[in-house]
Amino acid sequence: MDFNNDGILDIVVGDRNGYVNYFRGTAAGVLTTEPDIKANGTTIDAGNNSAPVIVDWNEDGLLDLILGRESTSPGSIRLYLNSGTPENHVFTTYTWIQSSGTNITWSRCTPQVVDLNLDGKKDLICGENNAKLVYYENIGTNASPAFSGYEYLESNGSDIDLYYGSRLWVNDWDEDGLPDLLVSDYNGWVYLYYNISTGIEDEAGSELYSNSELNIFGSPTNGYFSVNILLEADSDVKFRIYSADGRIVSESGTVQFTAGEHDYGFDISDEPSGIYFVQIDTGSIILSESVVLIP
C-alpha cells in the first residue's frame, strides 16, 4: 500500500498498545520507521489492539484511516477522514462507524473494507473476539457507505467459527475474479476460504498451516541463508522467494523430501537490501517466513 503517494509500497500496522505504526518504503527497497500516525497533532491511541485499514472511504481521492480496536465502549471502529493531500495526510477528529444508527461494537474488532458482493460499493467485514466473521453489506453508496444489520459469513452452511480472535484479509487468491478470505486465529493457524459464487458464501476452508514448519537461519543476511523445514508427510516441495513488492526473486523446481526435518540453502546476494519472503508450497500446505537482506 502506497501511503504517501510516492509510488513505493509502505506498511501501516497496528500494535498491542493501540498505536498506528508507519513504515515508509524507500527506492532502495528498505523500510524506514516513521513517527506513529497522529490526529490533531497527537499520536493516535485506540486503547489496545489497534487494527488499521487505509482506504479512500469517501471517494475524494485521499486515503482515510479506519481503525478497529479491542474496546467496545462507546464503539469499536473509528473513522478518520483525511483533510490533507495525497502526500501529506491530515487526520483530525474521528467518528464511529455505525449500523442502523448505532455504533458497531465487537471486542477485538479487526475490520476490512472490500466490495464482497461485487455490487460496486465497499462493504465492511469484521473479525472479532469470538472468532466469527461479521459482514455488513453497504446499503448506501460507494462514497457514503451505510449499514443496517449484519450477518455471519458461512462455509458449507455453517458460520465460520475459529478458536479465538479472528483476523482476516480479503484477496483474489486463485485469480478467478472473486474475493477469497484468508483468516487466522489465536492459535496462529491460517485458513483459506475460496469464494465459489458472486455472493458471500465460501466453500470449506483449507488449513494453510499444519504440523509442518518453516524456519529461517541466518537473517539478517548479506546474501546466503538457509531454511529448515519440518514436513509431516513425504512431499514434493517448490521454493519461492518474493521481494516486498511481490516480485519473484527466485523459484526452484520441484524438490522431493521425505517426512521429517530438512535444510535448504539460498543465495540472494545479487538482490538489493530489503525484506524478502521465503515460501514453500507442497500442493497441500503453504508456509512462509521473512528474511532481511543487508548490505
PDB file of C-alpha atoms in Angstrom:
ATOM      1  CA  MET A   1       0.000   0.000   0.000  1.00  0.00           C
ATOM      2  CA  ASP A   2       1.449   3.349  -1.106  1.00  0.00           C
ATOM      3  CA  PHE A   3       0.588   5.541   1.884  1.00  0.00           C
ATOM      4  CA  ASN A   4       2.461   8.711   0.866  1.00  0.00           C
ATOM      5  CA  ASN A   5       1.783   8.623  -2.896  1.00  0.00           C
ATOM      6  CA  ASP A   6       5.444   8.314  -3.952  1.00  0.00           C
ATOM      7  CA  GLY A   7       4.988   5.134  -5.987  1.00  0.00           C
ATOM      8  CA  ILE A   8       6.691   2.916  -3.384  1.00  0.00           C
ATOM      9  CA  LEU A   9       4.921   0.425  -1.134  1.00  0.00           C
ATOM     10  CA  ASP A  10       4.660   1.256   2.572  1.00  0.00           C
ATOM     11  CA  ILE A  11       3.315  -0.560   5.636  1.00  0.00           C
ATOM     12  CA  VAL A  12       0.752   0.762   8.126  1.00  0.00           C
ATOM     13  CA  VAL A  13       0.086  -1.600  11.032  1.00  0.00           C
ATOM     14  CA  GLY A  14      -1.493  -1.532  14.471  1.00  0.00           C
ATOM     15  CA  ASP A  15       0.024  -2.830  17.675  1.00  0.00           C
ATOM     16  CA  ARG A  16      -0.876  -4.186  21.100  1.00  0.00           C
ATOM     17  CA  ASN A  17      -0.653  -0.735  22.698  1.00  0.00           C
ATOM     18  CA  GLY A  18      -3.226   0.809  20.381  1.00  0.00           C
ATOM     19  CA  TYR A  19      -0.928   2.938  18.214  1.00  0.00           C
ATOM     20  CA  VAL A  20      -0.794   3.032  14.405  1.00  0.00           C
ATOM     21  CA  ASN A  21       2.757   2.385  13.192  1.00  0.00           C
ATOM     22  CA  TYR A  22       4.004   3.673   9.826  1.00  0.00           C
ATOM     23  CA  PHE A  23       6.928   2.139   7.940  1.00  0.00           C
ATOM     24  CA  ARG A  24       7.859   4.064   4.782  1.00  0.00           C
ATOM     25  CA  GLY A  25       9.255   2.226   1.796  1.00  0.00           C
ATOM     26  CA  THR A  26      12.268   3.682   0.001  1.00  0.00           C
ATOM     27  CA  ALA A  27      13.651   3.381  -3.511  1.00  0.00           C
ATOM     28  CA  ALA A  28      16.449   1.231  -2.066  1.00  0.00           C
ATOM     29  CA  GLY A  29      13.895  -1.420  -1.103  1.00  0.00           C
ATOM     30  CA  VAL A  30      14.123  -0.876   2.649  1.00  0.00           C
ATOM     31  CA  LEU A  31      11.599   0.348   5.193  1.00  0.00           C
ATOM     32  CA  THR A  32      12.220   3.320   7.457  1.00  0.00           C
ATOM     33  CA  THR A  33      10.424   3.710  10.774  1.00  0.00           C
ATOM     34  CA  GLU A  34       8.364   6.892  10.755  1.00  0.00           C
ATOM     35  CA  PRO A  35       6.509   8.518  13.673  1.00  0.00           C
ATOM     36  CA  ASP A  36       3.262   6.810  14.634  1.00  0.00           C
ATOM     37  CA  ILE A  37       0.269   8.292  12.840  1.00  0.00           C
ATOM     38  CA  LYS A  38      -1.280  11.326  14.513  1.00  0.00           C
ATOM     39  CA  ALA A  39      -4.625  13.123  14.621  1.00  0.00           C
ATOM     40  CA  ASN A  40      -4.897  16.742  15.738  1.00  0.00           C
ATOM     41  CA  GLY A  41      -1.147  16.675  16.303  1.00  0.00           C
ATOM     42  CA  THR A  42      -1.369  13.876  18.879  1.00  0.00           C
ATOM     43  CA  THR A  43      -0.355  10.252  18.402  1.00  0.00           C
ATOM     44  CA  ILE A  44      -3.468   8.158  17.811  1.00  0.00           C
ATOM     45  CA  ASP A  45      -4.147   5.779  20.689  1.00  0.00           C
ATOM     46  CA  ALA A  46      -7.013   3.320  20.201  1.00  0.00           C
ATOM     47  CA  GLY A  47      -6.556   1.742  23.632  1.00  0.00           C
ATOM     48  CA  ASN A  48      -5.419  -1.815  22.903  1.00  0.00           C
ATOM     49  CA  ASN A  49      -5.002  -3.946  19.777  1.00  0.00           C
ATOM     50  CA  SER A  50      -5.347  -1.305  17.085  1.00  0.00           C
ATOM     51  CA  ALA A  51      -6.275  -2.695  13.656  1.00  0.00           C
ATOM     52  CA  PRO A  52      -5.920  -0.052  10.917  1.00  0.00           C
ATOM     53  CA  VAL A  53      -7.265  -0.095   7.368  1.00  0.00           C
ATOM     54  CA  ILE A  54      -6.182   2.543   4.850  1.00  0.00           C
ATOM     55  CA  VAL A  55      -8.876   3.240   2.259  1.00  0.00           C
ATOM     56  CA  ASP A  56     -10.460   6.175   0.427  1.00  0.00           C
ATOM     57  CA  TRP A  57     -13.674   5.912   2.418  1.00  0.00           C
ATOM     58  CA  ASN A  58     -15.496   8.904   0.906  1.00  0.00           C
ATOM     59  CA  GLU A  59     -14.025   8.671  -2.614  1.00  0.00           C
ATOM     60  CA  ASP A  60     -12.423  12.138  -2.558  1.00  0.00           C
ATOM     61  CA  GLY A  61      -9.040  10.923  -3.788  1.00  0.00           C
ATOM     62  CA  LEU A  62      -7.466  10.961  -0.321  1.00  0.00           C
ATOM     63  CA  LEU A  63      -6.578   7.956   1.829  1.00  0.00           C
ATOM     64  CA  ASP A  64      -8.554   7.768   5.071  1.00  0.00           C
ATOM     65  CA  LEU A  65      -7.998   5.687   8.201  1.00  0.00           C
ATOM     66  CA  ILE A  66     -10.388   3.047   9.519  1.00  0.00           C
ATOM     67  CA  LEU A  67      -9.286   1.862  12.952  1.00  0.00           C
ATOM     68  CA  GLY A  68     -10.583  -1.200  14.777  1.00  0.00           C
ATOM     69  CA  ARG A  69      -9.786  -1.682  18.452  1.00  0.00           C
ATOM     70  CA  GLU A  70     -10.282  -4.016  21.409  1.00  0.00           C
ATOM     71  CA  SER A  71     -12.750  -1.954  23.415  1.00  0.00           C
ATOM     72  CA  THR A  72     -16.458  -1.819  22.589  1.00  0.00           C
ATOM     73  CA  SER A  73     -17.247   1.357  24.534  1.00  0.00           C
ATOM     74  CA  PRO A  74     -18.547   3.546  23.049  1.00  0.00           C
ATOM     75  CA  GLY A  75     -17.643   1.926  19.720  1.00  0.00           C
ATOM     76  CA  SER A  76     -15.186  -0.427  18.041  1.00  0.00           C
ATOM     77  CA  ILE A  77     -14.368   1.197  14.689  1.00  0.00           C
ATOM     78  CA  ARG A  78     -13.130   4.750  14.317  1.00  0.00           C
ATOM     79  CA  LEU A  79     -13.214   6.672  11.038  1.00  0.00           C
ATOM     80  CA  TYR A  80     -10.550   9.341  10.495  1.00  0.00           C
ATOM     81  CA  LEU A  81     -11.180  11.291   7.285  1.00  0.00           C
ATOM     82  CA  ASN A  82      -8.149  12.814   5.570  1.00  0.00           C
ATOM     83  CA  SER A  83      -8.383  16.564   5.033  1.00  0.00           C
ATOM     84  CA  GLY A  84      -4.817  16.925   3.754  1.00  0.00           C
ATOM     85  CA  THR A  85      -3.283  15.880   0.447  1.00  0.00           C
ATOM     86  CA  PRO A  86      -2.320  12.516  -1.093  1.00  0.00           C
ATOM     87  CA  GLU A  87       1.273  13.123   0.055  1.00  0.00           C
ATOM     88  CA  ASN A  88       0.598  14.696   3.459  1.00  0.00           C
ATOM     89  CA  HIS A  89      -2.302  13.293   5.437  1.00  0.00           C
ATOM     90  CA  VAL A  90      -4.173  15.415   7.924  1.00  0.00           C
ATOM     91  CA  PHE A  91      -6.362  13.495  10.378  1.00  0.00           C
ATOM     92  CA  THR A  92      -8.366  15.412  12.961  1.00  0.00           C
ATOM     93  CA  THR A  93     -11.333  14.173  14.958  1.00  0.00           C
ATOM     94  CA  TYR A  94     -12.905  10.796  14.326  1.00  0.00           C
ATOM     95  CA  THR A  95     -16.432   9.471  14.113  1.00  0.00           C
ATOM     96  CA  TRP A  96     -17.669   5.977  14.949  1.00  0.00           C
ATOM     97  CA  ILE A  97     -18.766   3.707  12.122  1.00  0.00           C
ATOM     98  CA  GLN A  98     -22.363   2.752  12.747  1.00  0.00           C
ATOM     99  CA  SER A  99     -25.015   0.272  11.675  1.00  0.00           C
ATOM    100  CA  SER A 100     -28.669   1.357  11.842  1.00  0.00           C
ATOM    101  CA  GLY A 101     -27.629   4.483  13.725  1.00  0.00           C
ATOM    102  CA  THR A 102     -25.761   2.601  16.471  1.00  0.00           C
ATOM    103  CA  ASN A 103     -22.015   2.314  16.930  1.00  0.00           C
ATOM    104  CA  ILE A 104     -20.638  -1.025  15.773  1.00  0.00           C
ATOM    105  CA  THR A 105     -19.280  -2.853  18.834  1.00  0.00           C
ATOM    106  CA  TRP A 106     -17.201  -6.024  18.515  1.00  0.00           C
ATOM    107  CA  SER A 107     -14.487  -6.856  21.013  1.00  0.00           C
ATOM    108  CA  ARG A 108     -11.005  -7.043  19.420  1.00  0.00           C
ATOM    109  CA  CYS A 109     -12.525  -5.764  16.194  1.00  0.00           C
ATOM    110  CA  THR A 110     -10.343  -6.242  13.089  1.00  0.00           C
ATOM    111  CA  PRO A 111     -12.131  -4.616  10.135  1.00  0.00           C
ATOM    112  CA  GLN A 112     -11.552  -4.959   6.418  1.00  0.00           C
ATOM    113  CA  VAL A 113     -13.166  -2.819   3.720  1.00  0.00           C
ATOM    114  CA  VAL A 114     -13.909  -4.585   0.439  1.00  0.00           C
ATOM    115  CA  ASP A 115     -16.681  -4.964  -2.136  1.00  0.00           C
ATOM    116  CA  LEU A 116     -17.506  -8.509  -1.083  1.00  0.00           C
ATOM    117  CA  ASN A 117     -20.750  -8.891  -3.035  1.00  0.00           C
ATOM    118  CA  LEU A 118     -19.325  -7.242  -6.170  1.00  0.00           C
ATOM    119  CA  ASP A 119     -22.028  -4.593  -6.455  1.00  0.00           C
ATOM    120  CA  GLY A 120     -19.568  -1.729  -6.889  1.00  0.00           C
ATOM    121  CA  LYS A 121     -19.829  -0.489  -3.284  1.00  0.00           C
ATOM    122  CA  LYS A 122     -17.408  -1.005  -0.413  1.00  0.00           C
ATOM    123  CA  ASP A 123     -18.684  -3.350   2.299  1.00  0.00           C
ATOM    124  CA  LEU A 124     -17.362  -3.986   5.798  1.00  0.00           C
ATOM    125  CA  ILE A 125     -16.153  -7.285   7.293  1.00  0.00           C
ATOM    126  CA  CYS A 126     -15.039  -7.615  10.913  1.00  0.00           C
ATOM    127  CA  GLY A 127     -13.064 -10.269  12.683  1.00  0.00           C
ATOM    128  CA  GLU A 128     -13.823 -10.319  16.394  1.00  0.00           C
ATOM    129  CA  ASN A 129     -13.040 -11.843  19.768  1.00  0.00           C
ATOM    130  CA  ASN A 130     -15.277 -14.905  19.391  1.00  0.00           C
ATOM    131  CA  ALA A 131     -13.575 -15.710  16.060  1.00  0.00           C
ATOM    132  CA  LYS A 132     -16.552 -15.312  13.752  1.00  0.00           C
ATOM    133  CA  LEU A 133     -16.575 -13.096  10.659  1.00  0.00           C
ATOM    134  CA  VAL A 134     -19.225 -10.375  10.625  1.00  0.00           C
ATOM    135  CA  TYR A 135     -20.423  -8.998   7.280  1.00  0.00           C
ATOM    136  CA  TYR A 136     -22.056  -5.587   6.880  1.00  0.00           C
ATOM    137  CA  GLU A 137     -23.477  -5.004   3.397  1.00  0.00           C
ATOM    138  CA  ASN A 138     -23.259  -1.416   2.189  1.00  0.00           C
ATOM    139  CA  ILE A 139     -26.807  -0.166   1.593  1.00  0.00           C
ATOM    140  CA  GLY A 140     -25.615   3.375   0.910  1.00  0.00           C
ATOM    141  CA  THR A 141     -23.275   4.460  -1.877  1.00  0.00           C
ATOM    142  CA  ASN A 142     -19.606   3.843  -2.512  1.00  0.00           C
ATOM    143  CA  ALA A 143     -18.786   7.411  -1.483  1.00  0.00           C
ATOM    144  CA  SER A 144     -21.100   7.371   1.536  1.00  0.00           C
ATOM    145  CA  PRO A 145     -21.300   3.840   2.962  1.00  0.00           C
ATOM    146  CA  ALA A 146     -24.224   2.962   5.222  1.00  0.00           C
ATOM    147  CA  PHE A 147     -25.026  -0.258   7.054  1.00  0.00           C
ATOM    148  CA  SER A 148     -28.174  -1.770   8.508  1.00  0.00           C
ATOM    149  CA  GLY A 149     -27.612  -5.034  10.341  1.00  0.00           C
ATOM    150  CA  TYR A 150     -25.088  -7.789   9.781  1.00  0.00           C
ATOM    151  CA  GLU A 151     -24.761 -11.479   9.105  1.00  0.00           C
ATOM    152  CA  TYR A 152     -22.046 -14.004   9.873  1.00  0.00           C
ATOM    153  CA  LEU A 153     -20.046 -15.347   6.943  1.00  0.00           C
ATOM    154  CA  GLU A 154     -20.588 -19.052   6.400  1.00  0.00           C
ATOM    155  CA  SER A 155     -18.771 -22.019   4.950  1.00  0.00           C
ATOM    156  CA  ASN A 156     -20.742 -25.101   3.867  1.00  0.00           C
ATOM    157  CA  GLY A 157     -23.886 -23.791   5.573  1.00  0.00           C
ATOM    158  CA  SER A 158     -22.335 -23.081   8.979  1.00  0.00           C
ATOM    159  CA  ASP A 159     -20.872 -19.930  10.474  1.00  0.00           C
ATOM    160  CA  ILE A 160     -17.118 -19.645  10.076  1.00  0.00           C
ATOM    161  CA  ASP A 161     -16.121 -20.058  13.707  1.00  0.00           C
ATOM    162  CA  LEU A 162     -12.465 -20.399  14.628  1.00  0.00           C
ATOM    163  CA  TYR A 163     -10.853 -20.694  18.040  1.00  0.00           C
ATOM    164  CA  TYR A 164     -10.434 -17.115  19.253  1.00  0.00           C
ATOM    165  CA  GLY A 165      -9.685 -13.633  17.946  1.00  0.00           C
ATOM    166  CA  SER A 166     -10.238 -13.902  14.174  1.00  0.00           C
ATOM    167  CA  ARG A 167      -8.213 -11.677  11.836  1.00  0.00           C
ATOM    168  CA  LEU A 168      -8.760 -11.620   8.114  1.00  0.00           C
ATOM    169  CA  TRP A 169      -7.548 -10.469   4.739  1.00  0.00           C
ATOM    170  CA  VAL A 170      -9.585 -10.404   1.533  1.00  0.00           C
ATOM    171  CA  ASN A 171      -7.789 -11.249  -1.698  1.00  0.00           C
ATOM    172  CA  ASP A 172      -8.485 -12.983  -5.015  1.00  0.00           C
ATOM    173  CA  TRP A 173      -6.264 -15.903  -4.037  1.00  0.00           C
ATOM    174  CA  ASP A 174      -6.927 -18.075  -7.098  1.00  0.00           C
ATOM    175  CA  GLU A 175      -7.329 -15.146  -9.539  1.00  0.00           C
ATOM    176  CA  ASP A 176     -10.822 -16.157 -10.640  1.00  0.00           C
ATOM    177  CA  GLY A 177     -12.246 -12.664 -10.194  1.00  0.00           C
ATOM    178  CA  LEU A 178     -13.907 -13.438  -6.844  1.00  0.00           C
ATOM    179  CA  PRO A 179     -12.757 -12.225  -3.412  1.00  0.00           C
ATOM    180  CA  ASP A 180     -11.466 -15.052  -1.202  1.00  0.00           C
ATOM    181  CA  LEU A 181     -10.764 -14.999   2.545  1.00  0.00           C
ATOM    182  CA  LEU A 182      -7.561 -15.588   4.467  1.00  0.00           C
ATOM    183  CA  VAL A 183      -8.374 -15.921   8.169  1.00  0.00           C
ATOM    184  CA  SER A 184      -6.157 -16.504  11.197  1.00  0.00           C
ATOM    185  CA  ASP A 185      -6.931 -17.012  14.861  1.00  0.00           C
ATOM    186  CA  TYR A 186      -5.255 -17.004  18.270  1.00  0.00           C
ATOM    187  CA  ASN A 187      -3.654 -20.410  17.648  1.00  0.00           C
ATOM    188  CA  GLY A 188      -1.637 -18.927  14.785  1.00  0.00           C
ATOM    189  CA  TRP A 189      -3.133 -21.068  12.041  1.00  0.00           C
ATOM    190  CA  VAL A 190      -4.161 -19.508   8.732  1.00  0.00           C
ATOM    191  CA  TYR A 191      -7.223 -20.712   6.832  1.00  0.00           C
ATOM    192  CA  LEU A 192      -8.122 -20.128   3.193  1.00  0.00           C
ATOM    193  CA  TYR A 193     -11.785 -19.891   2.180  1.00  0.00           C
ATOM    194  CA  TYR A 194     -12.406 -19.903  -1.563  1.00  0.00           C
ATOM    195  CA  ASN A 195     -15.334 -17.880  -2.874  1.00  0.00           C
ATOM    196  CA  ILE A 196     -17.388 -20.012  -5.268  1.00  0.00           C
ATOM    197  CA  SER A 197     -20.098 -17.503  -6.178  1.00  0.00           C
ATOM    198  CA  THR A 198     -20.651 -13.790  -6.672  1.00  0.00           C
ATOM    199  CA  GLY A 199     -22.431 -13.709  -3.318  1.00  0.00           C
ATOM    200  CA  ILE A 200     -20.809 -14.122   0.089  1.00  0.00           C
ATOM    201  CA  GLU A 201     -20.788 -17.903   0.557  1.00  0.00           C
ATOM    202  CA  ASP A 202     -17.421 -19.617   0.670  1.00  0.00           C
ATOM    203  CA  GLU A 203     -16.541 -23.266   0.291  1.00  0.00           C
ATOM    204  CA  ALA A 204     -14.830 -25.081   3.126  1.00  0.00           C
ATOM    205  CA  GLY A 205     -11.537 -23.550   4.157  1.00  0.00           C
ATOM    206  CA  SER A 206      -8.280 -25.390   3.746  1.00  0.00           C
ATOM    207  CA  GLU A 207      -5.745 -25.035   6.527  1.00  0.00           C
ATOM    208  CA  LEU A 208      -2.628 -23.404   5.142  1.00  0.00           C
ATOM    209  CA  TYR A 209      -0.525 -24.046   8.204  1.00  0.00           C
ATOM    210  CA  SER A 210      -0.395 -27.553   9.618  1.00  0.00           C
ATOM    211  CA  ASN A 211       2.067 -29.508  11.738  1.00  0.00           C
ATOM    212  CA  SER A 212       4.746 -28.744   9.172  1.00  0.00           C
ATOM    213  CA  GLU A 213       7.126 -25.882   9.949  1.00  0.00           C
ATOM    214  CA  LEU A 214       9.436 -23.458   8.167  1.00  0.00           C
ATOM    215  CA  ASN A 215      12.272 -21.642   9.962  1.00  0.00           C
ATOM    216  CA  ILE A 216      14.893 -19.203   8.664  1.00  0.00           C
ATOM    217  CA  PHE A 217      18.545 -19.311   9.786  1.00  0.00           C
ATOM    218  CA  GLY A 218      20.991 -16.515   9.037  1.00  0.00           C
ATOM    219  CA  SER A 219      18.701 -13.486   8.993  1.00  0.00           C
ATOM    220  CA  PRO A 220      19.689 -10.668   8.711  1.00  0.00           C
ATOM    221  CA  THR A 221      21.952 -11.866   5.920  1.00  0.00           C
ATOM    222  CA  ASN A 222      24.265 -10.374   3.314  1.00  0.00           C
ATOM    223  CA  GLY A 223      23.069 -12.928   0.785  1.00  0.00           C
ATOM    224  CA  TYR A 224      23.335 -16.539   1.925  1.00  0.00           C
ATOM    225  CA  PHE A 225      20.889 -18.100   4.353  1.00  0.00           C
ATOM    226  CA  SER A 226      19.269 -21.451   4.969  1.00  0.00           C
ATOM    227  CA  VAL A 227      15.817 -22.675   5.781  1.00  0.00           C
ATOM    228  CA  ASN A 228      14.864 -25.579   7.975  1.00  0.00           C
ATOM    229  CA  ILE A 229      11.620 -27.335   7.091  1.00  0.00           C
ATOM    230  CA  LEU A 230       9.775 -29.960   9.079  1.00  0.00           C
ATOM    231  CA  LEU A 231       7.326 -31.921   6.942  1.00  0.00           C
ATOM    232  CA  GLU A 232       4.597 -34.112   8.377  1.00  0.00           C
ATOM    233  CA  ALA A 233       4.483 -36.252   5.219  1.00  0.00           C
ATOM    234  CA  ASP A 234       6.549 -37.065   2.130  1.00  0.00           C
ATOM    235  CA  SER A 235       6.194 -34.010  -0.097  1.00  0.00           C
ATOM    236  CA  ASP A 236       7.105 -32.517  -3.467  1.00  0.00           C
ATOM    237  CA  VAL A 237       8.169 -29.008  -2.473  1.00  0.00           C
ATOM    238  CA  LYS A 238       8.589 -25.830  -4.506  1.00  0.00           C
ATOM    239  CA  PHE A 239      10.534 -22.907  -3.041  1.00  0.00           C
ATOM    240  CA  ARG A 240       9.883 -19.279  -3.981  1.00  0.00           C
ATOM    241  CA  ILE A 241      11.426 -16.060  -2.711  1.00  0.00           C
ATOM    242  CA  TYR A 242       9.422 -12.848  -3.072  1.00  0.00           C
ATOM    243  CA  SER A 243      10.542  -9.249  -2.701  1.00  0.00           C
ATOM    244  CA  ALA A 244       8.454  -6.892  -0.580  1.00  0.00           C
ATOM    245  CA  ASP A 245       6.686  -5.612  -3.713  1.00  0.00           C
ATOM    246  CA  GLY A 246       5.611  -9.127  -4.746  1.00  0.00           C
ATOM    247  CA  ARG A 247       8.322  -9.821  -7.356  1.00  0.00           C
ATOM    248  CA  ILE A 248       9.525 -13.447  -7.561  1.00  0.00           C
ATOM    249  CA  VAL A 249      13.268 -13.267  -6.892  1.00  0.00           C
ATOM    250  CA  SER A 250      13.979 -16.984  -7.013  1.00  0.00           C
ATOM    251  CA  GLU A 251      11.941 -20.079  -7.765  1.00  0.00           C
ATOM    252  CA  SER A 252      13.019 -23.704  -7.572  1.00  0.00           C
ATOM    253  CA  GLY A 253      11.807 -26.685  -9.449  1.00  0.00           C
ATOM    254  CA  THR A 254      10.076 -29.456  -7.532  1.00  0.00           C
ATOM    255  CA  VAL A 255      12.268 -30.903  -4.784  1.00  0.00           C
ATOM    256  CA  GLN A 256      11.290 -34.243  -3.261  1.00  0.00           C
ATOM    257  CA  PHE A 257      11.544 -34.540   0.517  1.00  0.00           C
ATOM    258  CA  THR A 258      10.633 -37.337   2.871  1.00  0.00           C
ATOM    259  CA  ALA A 259       8.673 -36.654   6.041  1.00  0.00           C
ATOM    260  CA  GLY A 260      10.862 -35.109   8.709  1.00  0.00           C
ATOM    261  CA  GLU A 261      13.401 -32.298   9.026  1.00  0.00           C
ATOM    262  CA  HIS A 262      15.489 -30.888   6.165  1.00  0.00           C
ATOM    263  CA  ASP A 263      17.781 -27.907   5.456  1.00  0.00           C
ATOM    264  CA  TYR A 264      17.913 -25.989   2.191  1.00  0.00           C
ATOM    265  CA  GLY A 265      20.211 -23.091   1.247  1.00  0.00           C
ATOM    266  CA  PHE A 266      19.662 -19.887  -0.749  1.00  0.00           C
ATOM    267  CA  ASP A 267      21.861 -17.111  -2.106  1.00  0.00           C
ATOM    268  CA  ILE A 268      20.207 -13.737  -2.909  1.00  0.00           C
ATOM    269  CA  SER A 269      23.366 -11.625  -2.746  1.00  0.00           C
ATOM    270  CA  ASP A 270      22.605 -10.161  -6.185  1.00  0.00           C
ATOM    271  CA  GLU A 271      19.412  -8.556  -4.864  1.00  0.00           C
ATOM    272  CA  PRO A 272      19.122  -5.100  -3.239  1.00  0.00           C
ATOM    273  CA  SER A 273      18.865  -4.930   0.538  1.00  0.00           C
ATOM    274  CA  GLY A 274      15.384  -5.152   1.996  1.00  0.00           C
ATOM    275  CA  ILE A 275      12.782  -7.586   3.280  1.00  0.00           C
ATOM    276  CA  TYR A 276      12.116 -10.812   1.362  1.00  0.00           C
ATOM    277  CA  PHE A 277       9.664 -13.654   1.896  1.00  0.00           C
ATOM    278  CA  VAL A 278      10.505 -17.326   1.559  1.00  0.00           C
ATOM    279  CA  GLN A 279       7.600 -19.596   0.658  1.00  0.00           C
ATOM    280  CA  ILE A 280       7.360 -23.373   0.438  1.00  0.00           C
ATOM    281  CA  ASP A 281       4.459 -24.971  -1.388  1.00  0.00           C
ATOM    282  CA  THR A 282       3.733 -28.683  -1.137  1.00  0.00           C
ATOM    283  CA  GLY A 283       0.458 -28.527  -3.016  1.00  0.00           C
ATOM    284  CA  SER A 284      -1.477 -29.112   0.196  1.00  0.00           C
ATOM    285  CA  ILE A 285       0.149 -26.583   2.525  1.00  0.00           C
ATOM    286  CA  ILE A 286       1.860 -23.241   2.065  1.00  0.00           C
ATOM    287  CA  LEU A 287       4.332 -21.886   4.615  1.00  0.00           C
ATOM    288  CA  SER A 288       6.204 -18.584   4.508  1.00  0.00           C
ATOM    289  CA  GLU A 289       8.720 -16.630   6.580  1.00  0.00           C
ATOM    290  CA  SER A 290      10.562 -13.345   6.109  1.00  0.00           C
ATOM    291  CA  VAL A 291      14.289 -12.749   5.742  1.00  0.00           C
ATOM    292  CA  VAL A 292      16.155  -9.438   5.909  1.00  0.00           C
ATOM    293  CA  LEU A 293      18.933  -8.760   3.383  1.00  0.00           C
ATOM    294  CA  ILE A 294      21.522  -6.180   4.484  1.00  0.00           C
ATOM    295  CA  PRO A 295      24.406  -4.616   2.505  1.00  0.00           C
TER     296      PRO A 295
END
